CSV table of C-alpha atoms and ligand atoms in Angstrom, one decimal:
chain,number,residue,atom,x,y,z
A,1,MET,CA,-20.8,10.0,14.3
A,2,GLU,CA,-19.6,6.8,12.9
A,3,LYS,CA,-16.2,5.3,13.9
A,4,ASN,CA,-14.3,2.1,13.3
A,5,ILE,CA,-12.8,0.6,16.4
A,6,ALA,CA,-10.3,-2.3,16.4
A,7,VAL,CA,-10.8,-4.4,19.5
A,8,LEU,CA,-7.8,-6.4,20.7
A,9,SER,CA,-8.9,-8.2,23.9
A,10,GLY,CA,-5.7,-10.2,24.3
A,11,ASP,CA,-5.0,-12.6,27.2
A,12,GLY,CA,-6.1,-13.3,30.7
A,13,ILE,CA,-8.8,-10.9,32.0
A,14,GLY,CA,-8.5,-8.9,28.7
A,15,PRO,CA,-11.6,-10.3,27.1
A,16,GLU,CA,-13.7,-9.8,30.3
A,17,VAL,CA,-12.8,-6.2,30.9
A,18,ILE,CA,-13.2,-5.4,27.2
A,19,GLU,CA,-16.7,-6.9,27.2
A,20,GLN,CA,-17.7,-4.3,29.9
A,21,ALA,CA,-16.2,-1.4,28.0
A,22,LEU,CA,-18.2,-2.5,24.9
A,23,LYS,CA,-21.4,-2.5,27.0
A,24,VAL,CA,-20.6,1.0,28.0
A,25,LEU,CA,-19.9,2.1,24.4
A,26,THR,CA,-23.2,0.5,23.3
A,27,ALA,CA,-24.9,2.7,25.9
A,28,ILE,CA,-23.2,5.7,24.5
A,29,GLU,CA,-24.2,4.8,21.0
A,30,THR,CA,-27.8,4.6,22.0
A,31,LYS,CA,-27.9,7.8,24.1
A,32,PHE,CA,-26.0,10.0,21.7
A,33,ASN,CA,-27.0,8.4,18.4
A,34,HIS,CA,-23.5,7.3,17.3
A,35,LYS,CA,-22.4,4.2,15.5
A,36,PHE,CA,-19.2,2.4,16.6
A,37,HIS,CA,-18.2,-0.5,14.3
A,38,THR,CA,-16.1,-3.0,16.2
A,39,HIS,CA,-13.5,-5.2,14.5
A,40,PHE,CA,-12.1,-8.0,16.7
A,41,ALA,CA,-8.5,-9.1,16.2
A,42,LEU,CA,-6.0,-11.4,17.9
A,43,VAL,CA,-2.9,-10.2,19.9
A,44,GLY,CA,-0.6,-11.7,22.5
A,45,ALA,CA,-0.4,-15.3,23.8
A,46,ILE,CA,-3.8,-16.2,22.3
A,47,ALA,CA,-2.5,-15.0,18.9
A,48,ILE,CA,0.6,-17.1,19.3
A,49,ASN,CA,-1.5,-20.2,20.2
A,50,GLN,CA,-3.8,-19.7,17.2
A,51,THR,CA,-1.4,-18.4,14.5
A,52,GLY,CA,2.2,-18.7,15.9
A,53,ASN,CA,2.5,-14.9,15.7
A,54,PRO,CA,1.8,-12.5,18.7
A,55,LEU,CA,0.8,-9.8,16.1
A,56,PRO,CA,-0.7,-11.4,13.0
A,57,GLU,CA,-0.6,-9.3,9.8
A,58,GLU,CA,-4.4,-9.4,9.8
A,59,THR,CA,-4.5,-7.7,13.2
A,60,LEU,CA,-2.1,-5.0,12.1
A,61,ALA,CA,-4.2,-4.4,9.0
A,62,ILE,CA,-7.4,-4.1,11.0
A,63,CYS,CA,-5.7,-1.6,13.4
A,64,LEU,CA,-4.4,0.5,10.5
A,65,GLN,CA,-7.9,0.7,9.0
A,66,SER,CA,-9.6,1.7,12.2
A,67,ASP,CA,-10.0,5.1,13.9
A,68,ALA,CA,-8.7,3.8,17.2
A,69,VAL,CA,-7.7,0.6,18.9
A,70,LEU,CA,-9.2,-0.6,22.2
A,71,PHE,CA,-6.8,-3.0,23.9
A,72,GLY,CA,-7.3,-5.4,26.8
A,73,ALA,CA,-4.1,-6.9,28.1
A,74,ILE,CA,-1.4,-9.4,27.0
A,75,GLY,CA,0.8,-11.8,28.8
A,76,ASP,CA,0.8,-15.4,30.0
A,77,PRO,CA,2.9,-16.8,32.9
A,78,LYS,CA,3.9,-19.6,30.5
A,79,TYR,CA,6.4,-17.2,28.9
A,80,ASP,CA,7.4,-15.1,31.9
A,81,ASN,CA,9.8,-17.5,33.3
A,82,ASP,CA,11.2,-18.8,30.1
A,83,PRO,CA,13.8,-16.2,28.8
A,84,SER,CA,14.6,-18.5,25.9
A,85,ALA,CA,11.1,-18.5,24.4
A,86,PRO,CA,11.6,-17.4,20.8
A,87,VAL,CA,8.2,-15.8,20.5
A,88,ARG,CA,6.6,-13.8,23.4
A,89,PRO,CA,3.3,-12.1,23.8
A,90,GLU,CA,5.0,-8.8,24.6
A,91,GLN,CA,6.6,-8.8,21.2
A,92,GLY,CA,3.1,-8.3,19.8
A,93,LEU,CA,2.6,-5.1,21.8
A,94,LEU,CA,6.0,-3.7,21.0
A,95,ARG,CA,5.6,-4.4,17.3
A,96,LEU,CA,2.1,-2.9,17.4
A,97,ARG,CA,3.5,0.3,19.0
A,98,LYS,CA,6.2,0.6,16.4
A,99,SER,CA,4.1,-0.3,13.4
A,100,LEU,CA,1.3,2.1,14.4
A,101,GLY,CA,3.8,4.8,15.4
A,102,LEU,CA,2.4,5.1,18.9
A,103,PHE,CA,5.1,7.4,20.2
A,104,ALA,CA,3.5,8.9,23.3
A,105,ASN,CA,2.0,6.9,26.1
A,106,VAL,CA,-0.2,9.1,28.2
A,107,ARG,CA,-1.1,7.9,31.7
A,108,PRO,CA,-3.2,10.1,34.0
A,109,VAL,CA,-2.5,9.5,37.7
A,110,THR,CA,-5.8,10.3,39.3
A,111,THR,CA,-7.0,9.8,42.8
A,112,TYR,CA,-10.6,9.1,43.9
A,113,PRO,CA,-11.7,10.6,47.3
A,114,THR,CA,-13.6,7.4,48.2
A,115,LEU,CA,-10.6,5.2,47.6
A,116,LEU,CA,-7.8,7.2,49.3
A,117,SER,CA,-7.7,4.7,52.2
A,118,LEU,CA,-6.4,2.1,49.8
A,119,SER,CA,-3.3,4.1,49.0
A,120,PRO,CA,-0.1,2.8,50.6
A,121,LEU,CA,0.7,6.5,51.3
A,122,LYS,CA,-0.6,8.6,54.1
A,123,GLU,CA,-3.9,10.2,53.1
A,124,GLU,CA,-2.6,13.7,53.4
A,125,LYS,CA,0.2,13.0,50.9
A,126,ILE,CA,-2.0,11.5,48.3
A,127,LYS,CA,-5.1,13.7,48.6
A,128,GLY,CA,-5.7,15.7,45.5
A,129,VAL,CA,-2.8,14.2,43.5
A,130,ASP,CA,-3.5,14.7,39.8
A,131,PHE,CA,-0.8,14.4,37.3
A,132,VAL,CA,-0.2,12.8,33.9
A,133,ILE,CA,2.9,11.0,32.6
A,134,TYR,CA,4.0,11.4,29.0
A,135,ARG,CA,6.2,8.4,28.3
A,136,GLU,CA,8.0,8.2,25.0
A,137,LEU,CA,7.0,4.8,23.6
A,138,THR,CA,8.8,3.9,20.4
A,139,GLY,CA,12.5,4.8,21.0
A,140,GLY,CA,15.2,4.4,23.6
A,141,ILE,CA,16.6,1.2,25.0
A,142,TYR,CA,13.4,-0.8,24.0
A,143,PHE,CA,14.1,-0.4,20.3
A,144,GLY,CA,17.8,0.2,20.0
A,145,GLU,CA,20.2,-2.4,18.6
A,146,LYS,CA,20.4,-5.4,20.9
A,147,GLY,CA,22.5,-8.4,20.8
A,148,ARG,CA,24.5,-11.1,22.5
A,149,LYS,CA,28.0,-12.4,21.9
A,150,ASP,CA,29.4,-15.2,24.1
A,151,ASP,CA,29.0,-13.9,27.6
A,152,ILE,CA,28.2,-10.3,26.7
A,153,ALA,CA,24.8,-8.8,25.9
A,154,TYR,CA,23.9,-5.2,25.0
A,155,ASP,CA,20.8,-3.0,24.5
A,156,HIS,CA,21.5,0.4,22.9
A,157,CYS,CA,19.6,3.5,24.0
A,158,VAL,CA,19.2,5.8,21.0
A,159,TYR,CA,17.1,9.0,20.6
A,160,SER,CA,16.9,11.5,17.8
A,161,ARG,CA,15.9,15.2,18.3
A,162,GLU,CA,12.7,14.7,16.3
A,163,GLU,CA,11.6,11.7,18.5
A,164,ILE,CA,12.1,13.9,21.6
A,165,ALA,CA,10.4,17.0,20.0
A,166,ARG,CA,7.1,15.4,19.0
A,167,ILE,CA,6.3,14.0,22.4
A,168,THR,CA,7.6,17.2,24.1
A,169,ARG,CA,5.1,19.3,22.1
A,170,LEU,CA,2.2,17.0,23.2
A,171,ALA,CA,3.3,17.3,26.8
A,172,PHE,CA,3.5,21.1,26.7
A,173,ASP,CA,0.2,21.3,24.9
A,174,ALA,CA,-1.3,19.2,27.7
A,175,ALA,CA,0.3,21.3,30.4
A,176,ARG,CA,-1.3,24.4,28.9
A,177,LEU,CA,-4.7,22.9,29.6
A,178,ARG,CA,-3.7,21.9,33.1
A,179,ARG,CA,-1.6,23.5,35.8
A,180,LYS,CA,1.1,24.7,33.3
A,181,LYS,CA,4.1,22.8,34.6
A,182,VAL,CA,6.3,20.2,32.9
A,183,THR,CA,8.8,18.1,34.7
A,184,LEU,CA,11.4,16.4,32.5
A,185,VAL,CA,12.7,13.2,34.2
A,186,ASP,CA,16.1,12.0,32.9
A,187,LYS,CA,19.6,11.0,33.9
A,188,ALA,CA,21.5,13.9,32.4
A,189,ASN,CA,24.3,13.5,34.9
A,190,VAL,CA,25.3,10.2,33.3
A,191,LEU,CA,23.5,9.6,29.9
A,192,GLU,CA,24.2,11.4,26.6
A,193,THR,CA,20.6,10.6,25.4
A,194,SER,CA,19.4,12.5,28.5
A,195,ARG,CA,21.5,15.5,27.7
A,196,LEU,CA,20.0,15.5,24.2
A,197,TRP,CA,16.5,15.3,25.8
A,198,ARG,CA,17.3,18.3,28.1
A,199,ASP,CA,18.7,20.3,25.2
A,200,GLU,CA,15.7,19.7,22.9
A,201,VAL,CA,13.1,20.1,25.7
A,202,LYS,CA,14.6,23.4,26.7
A,203,ARG,CA,14.6,24.6,23.1
A,204,ILE,CA,10.9,23.7,22.6
A,205,SER,CA,9.9,25.2,26.0
A,206,ALA,CA,10.9,28.6,24.6
A,207,GLN,CA,7.7,28.4,22.5
A,208,TYR,CA,5.6,27.9,25.7
A,209,PRO,CA,6.6,30.9,28.0
A,210,ASP,CA,3.4,30.3,30.0
A,211,VAL,CA,4.5,26.8,31.0
A,212,GLU,CA,7.0,26.3,33.8
A,213,LEU,CA,9.7,23.6,33.1
A,214,ASP,CA,11.8,21.8,35.7
A,215,PHE,CA,14.1,18.8,35.7
A,216,LEU,CA,14.6,15.8,37.9
A,217,PHE,CA,17.0,13.0,37.8
A,218,VAL,CA,15.1,9.7,37.5
A,219,ASP,CA,16.4,8.3,40.9
A,220,ASN,CA,15.3,11.5,42.6
A,221,ALA,CA,11.9,11.4,40.8
A,222,ALA,CA,11.3,7.8,42.1
A,223,MET,CA,11.6,9.2,45.6
A,224,GLN,CA,9.6,12.4,45.0
A,225,ILE,CA,6.7,10.4,43.6
A,226,ILE,CA,6.4,8.8,47.0
A,227,GLN,CA,7.3,11.8,49.2
A,228,PHE,CA,5.6,14.8,47.4
A,229,PRO,CA,3.4,13.4,44.6
A,230,SER,CA,1.2,16.5,44.5
A,231,GLN,CA,4.1,18.7,43.1
A,232,PHE,CA,3.6,17.0,39.6
A,233,ASP,CA,1.4,18.2,36.8
A,234,VAL,CA,2.9,16.8,33.5
A,235,MET,CA,5.8,14.4,33.8
A,236,LEU,CA,7.7,13.9,30.6
A,237,THR,CA,10.2,11.1,30.2
A,238,GLU,CA,11.9,8.6,27.9
A,239,ASN,CA,10.7,5.0,27.3
A,240,MET,CA,12.2,2.9,30.1
A,241,PHE,CA,12.1,5.5,32.8
A,242,GLY,CA,8.5,6.1,32.0
A,243,ASP,CA,7.8,2.3,32.1
A,244,ILE,CA,9.1,2.1,35.7
A,245,LEU,CA,7.8,5.5,37.0
A,246,SER,CA,4.3,5.0,35.6
A,247,ASP,CA,3.9,1.7,37.4
A,248,GLU,CA,5.2,3.3,40.6
A,249,ALA,CA,2.9,6.3,40.2
A,250,SER,CA,-0.1,4.0,39.6
A,251,VAL,CA,0.1,2.2,42.9
A,252,ILE,CA,0.3,5.3,45.0
A,253,THR,CA,-3.3,6.2,44.1
A,254,GLY,CA,-4.5,2.9,45.7
A,255,SER,CA,-6.8,2.4,42.7
A,256,MET,CA,-4.6,0.9,40.0
A,257,GLY,CA,-7.7,-1.0,38.6
A,258,LEU,CA,-9.1,2.4,37.7
A,259,LEU,CA,-6.3,3.9,35.7
A,260,PRO,CA,-6.6,4.2,31.9
A,261,SER,CA,-4.0,5.0,29.3
A,262,ALA,CA,-3.7,6.3,25.8
A,263,SER,CA,-0.9,5.6,23.3
A,264,VAL,CA,-1.0,8.3,20.7
A,265,GLY,CA,0.5,8.1,17.3
A,266,ALA,CA,0.6,9.7,13.9
A,267,LYS,CA,-1.6,7.1,12.2
A,268,THR,CA,-4.0,6.0,15.0
A,269,SER,CA,-4.1,5.7,18.7
A,270,LEU,CA,-4.6,2.9,21.2
A,271,TYR,CA,-6.4,2.8,24.5
A,272,GLU,CA,-5.8,0.3,27.2
A,273,PRO,CA,-6.0,-0.1,31.0
A,274,ILE,CA,-2.6,0.2,32.7
A,275,HIS,CA,-2.9,-3.2,34.5
A,276,GLY,CA,-1.8,-6.4,33.0
A,277,SER,CA,-3.5,-9.7,32.1
A,278,TYR,CA,-3.9,-10.8,35.7
A,279,PRO,CA,-3.9,-14.5,34.8
A,280,GLN,CA,-4.9,-15.8,38.2
A,281,ALA,CA,-8.3,-14.0,37.8
A,282,THR,CA,-9.0,-15.2,34.3
A,283,GLY,CA,-12.6,-16.3,33.8
A,284,LEU,CA,-13.5,-15.6,37.5
A,285,ASP,CA,-15.5,-12.4,36.7
A,286,ILE,CA,-13.7,-10.5,39.5
A,287,ALA,CA,-11.4,-8.1,37.6
A,288,ASN,CA,-12.1,-4.4,37.8
A,289,PRO,CA,-13.2,-3.2,34.3
A,290,MET,CA,-13.2,0.5,35.3
A,291,ALA,CA,-9.7,1.1,33.9
A,292,THR,CA,-10.8,-0.3,30.5
A,293,ILE,CA,-14.1,1.7,30.6
A,294,LEU,CA,-12.1,4.9,31.4
A,295,SER,CA,-9.7,4.0,28.5
A,296,ALA,CA,-12.8,3.9,26.3
A,297,ALA,CA,-13.6,7.4,27.6
A,298,MET,CA,-10.1,8.6,26.6
A,299,MET,CA,-10.8,7.1,23.2
A,300,LEU,CA,-14.0,9.2,22.9
A,301,ASP,CA,-12.1,12.3,23.8
A,302,SER,CA,-9.8,11.6,20.9
A,303,PHE,CA,-12.9,11.5,18.6
A,304,ASN,CA,-13.7,15.0,20.1
A,305,LEU,CA,-16.7,13.4,21.8
A,306,HIS,CA,-16.0,15.1,25.1
A,307,ALA,CA,-19.5,15.2,26.5
A,308,GLU,CA,-19.8,11.5,25.9
A,309,ALA,CA,-16.4,10.8,27.6
A,310,GLU,CA,-17.5,13.0,30.5
A,311,VAL,CA,-20.7,11.0,30.9
A,312,ILE,CA,-18.6,7.8,31.3
A,313,ARG,CA,-16.3,9.4,33.9
A,314,GLU,CA,-19.2,10.8,35.8
A,315,SER,CA,-21.0,7.4,35.9
A,316,VAL,CA,-17.8,5.7,37.2
A,317,LYS,CA,-17.5,8.4,39.9
A,318,ASN,CA,-21.1,8.2,40.9
A,319,LEU,CA,-21.0,4.4,41.1
A,320,LEU,CA,-17.9,4.6,43.4
A,321,GLU,CA,-19.5,7.3,45.5
A,322,SER,CA,-22.6,5.2,46.0
A,323,GLY,CA,-20.3,2.5,47.3
A,324,TYR,CA,-20.3,0.0,44.4
A,325,GLY,CA,-17.1,-1.5,43.1
A,326,THR,CA,-15.2,-4.8,42.5
A,327,ALA,CA,-14.1,-6.6,45.7
A,328,GLU,CA,-10.5,-5.2,45.9
A,329,LEU,CA,-11.9,-1.7,46.3
A,330,GLN,CA,-13.5,-2.8,49.7
A,331,LEU,CA,-16.6,-0.7,49.2
A,332,PRO,CA,-20.0,-1.6,50.9
A,333,HIS,CA,-21.4,-3.2,47.7
A,334,SER,CA,-19.0,-5.8,46.2
A,335,CYS,CA,-19.7,-6.4,42.5
A,336,LYS,CA,-18.6,-8.8,39.8
A,337,CYS,CA,-16.8,-7.5,36.8
A,338,SER,CA,-19.8,-8.0,34.6
A,339,GLU,CA,-22.1,-6.3,37.1
A,340,ILE,CA,-20.0,-3.2,37.0
A,341,GLY,CA,-20.3,-3.1,33.2
A,342,ASP,CA,-24.1,-3.4,33.5
A,343,LEU,CA,-24.4,-0.8,36.2
A,344,ILE,CA,-22.3,1.8,34.4
A,345,ALA,CA,-24.2,1.2,31.1
A,346,ALA,CA,-27.5,1.5,32.9
A,347,LYS,CA,-26.4,4.7,34.6
A,348,ILE,CA,-25.4,6.2,31.3
A,349,LEU,CA,-28.8,5.5,29.8
A,350,ALA,CA,-30.5,6.9,32.9
A,351,MET,CA,-28.5,10.2,32.9
B,1,LIG,C1,3.8,-1.5,29.6
B,1,LIG,C2,4.3,-2.9,29.7
B,1,LIG,C3,5.1,-3.2,28.4
B,1,LIG,C4,6.3,-2.2,28.5
B,1,LIG,C5,5.6,-4.6,28.3
B,1,LIG,C6,4.5,-5.6,28.4
B,1,LIG,C7,6.4,-4.8,27.1
B,1,LIG,O1,5.0,-3.1,30.9
B,1,LIG,O2,3.0,-1.2,28.7
B,1,LIG,O3,4.2,-0.7,30.4
B,1,LIG,O4,7.4,-2.5,29.1
B,1,LIG,O5,6.2,-1.2,27.8
B,2,LIG,MN1,5.2,-1.4,32.1
């Protein structure tokens, strides 16, 4: 199979972790006789530095011509504490989501038996936790009308039925292949948009009689993720609730450096680790590339290369089980970022 992949490494540790994922993809090409054509493009702070624009037109064009986008990370501390900066790296990502129509952010929350002791939760609470968050990504308060007048500022939260429906169908389809339960997280006791979500999700759920649907208010969901995380199978929610809850959910596993994500759209889809650009670690070769490598596996799934994706996941699992990982995993064999890439690529070729 031949595929075109846009590679947007971005800022901070982005380029280092992407390099490891590319080693792994090269191993997959060799082993399975595929050809992945990579097309590098700028995004984030590095794009601002070089072009003045966090998402140059050329980058957008490359993404639109590709079968998928592999994304590292964006962000630079230079912008974080300057609310008046007119251009920001994050604008590149938000514009990319909107322009590519990436309406569903899919984040699996997976635990690894060898890493359970790193979880901030008690082992018996976190053991076996396996759910996936479907976060709406191109609507809501992120993209509603915003403005400021004198001492007043506003951000409107707007949703249409169709925006809710398309991600809801994806979430129910996913639940069908899992434990057949969808939990809609909202704030329907207060927000009109949440009441529209409830209405539309209930309507669609009628087409999935085999899937159980339940509802949680977002404040309660924040507590339940800590207290009883194993109750969840597919969590469905709007943009900002999903932003917050997916970060909360990622840390309870204890292995945030291993969690991948997919942002699915009508035109193309984008794969990225859930962690950020980790600026303090830039160039030190200490970042964990596994989340990016597992994101590449999700990308292969989207090409219907399931056996290939599974080989990557198995190699990562094997490596961890034999006690190899980056330093923060506190395993017997502490490895550099680049060594992890080499080890996983070698494992794939040996399998
Ligand atoms: C994420 C990030 C982004 C978001 C930022 C960088 C705009 O936190 O992907 O979750 O809030 O969506
Ligand atoms: Mn976030």
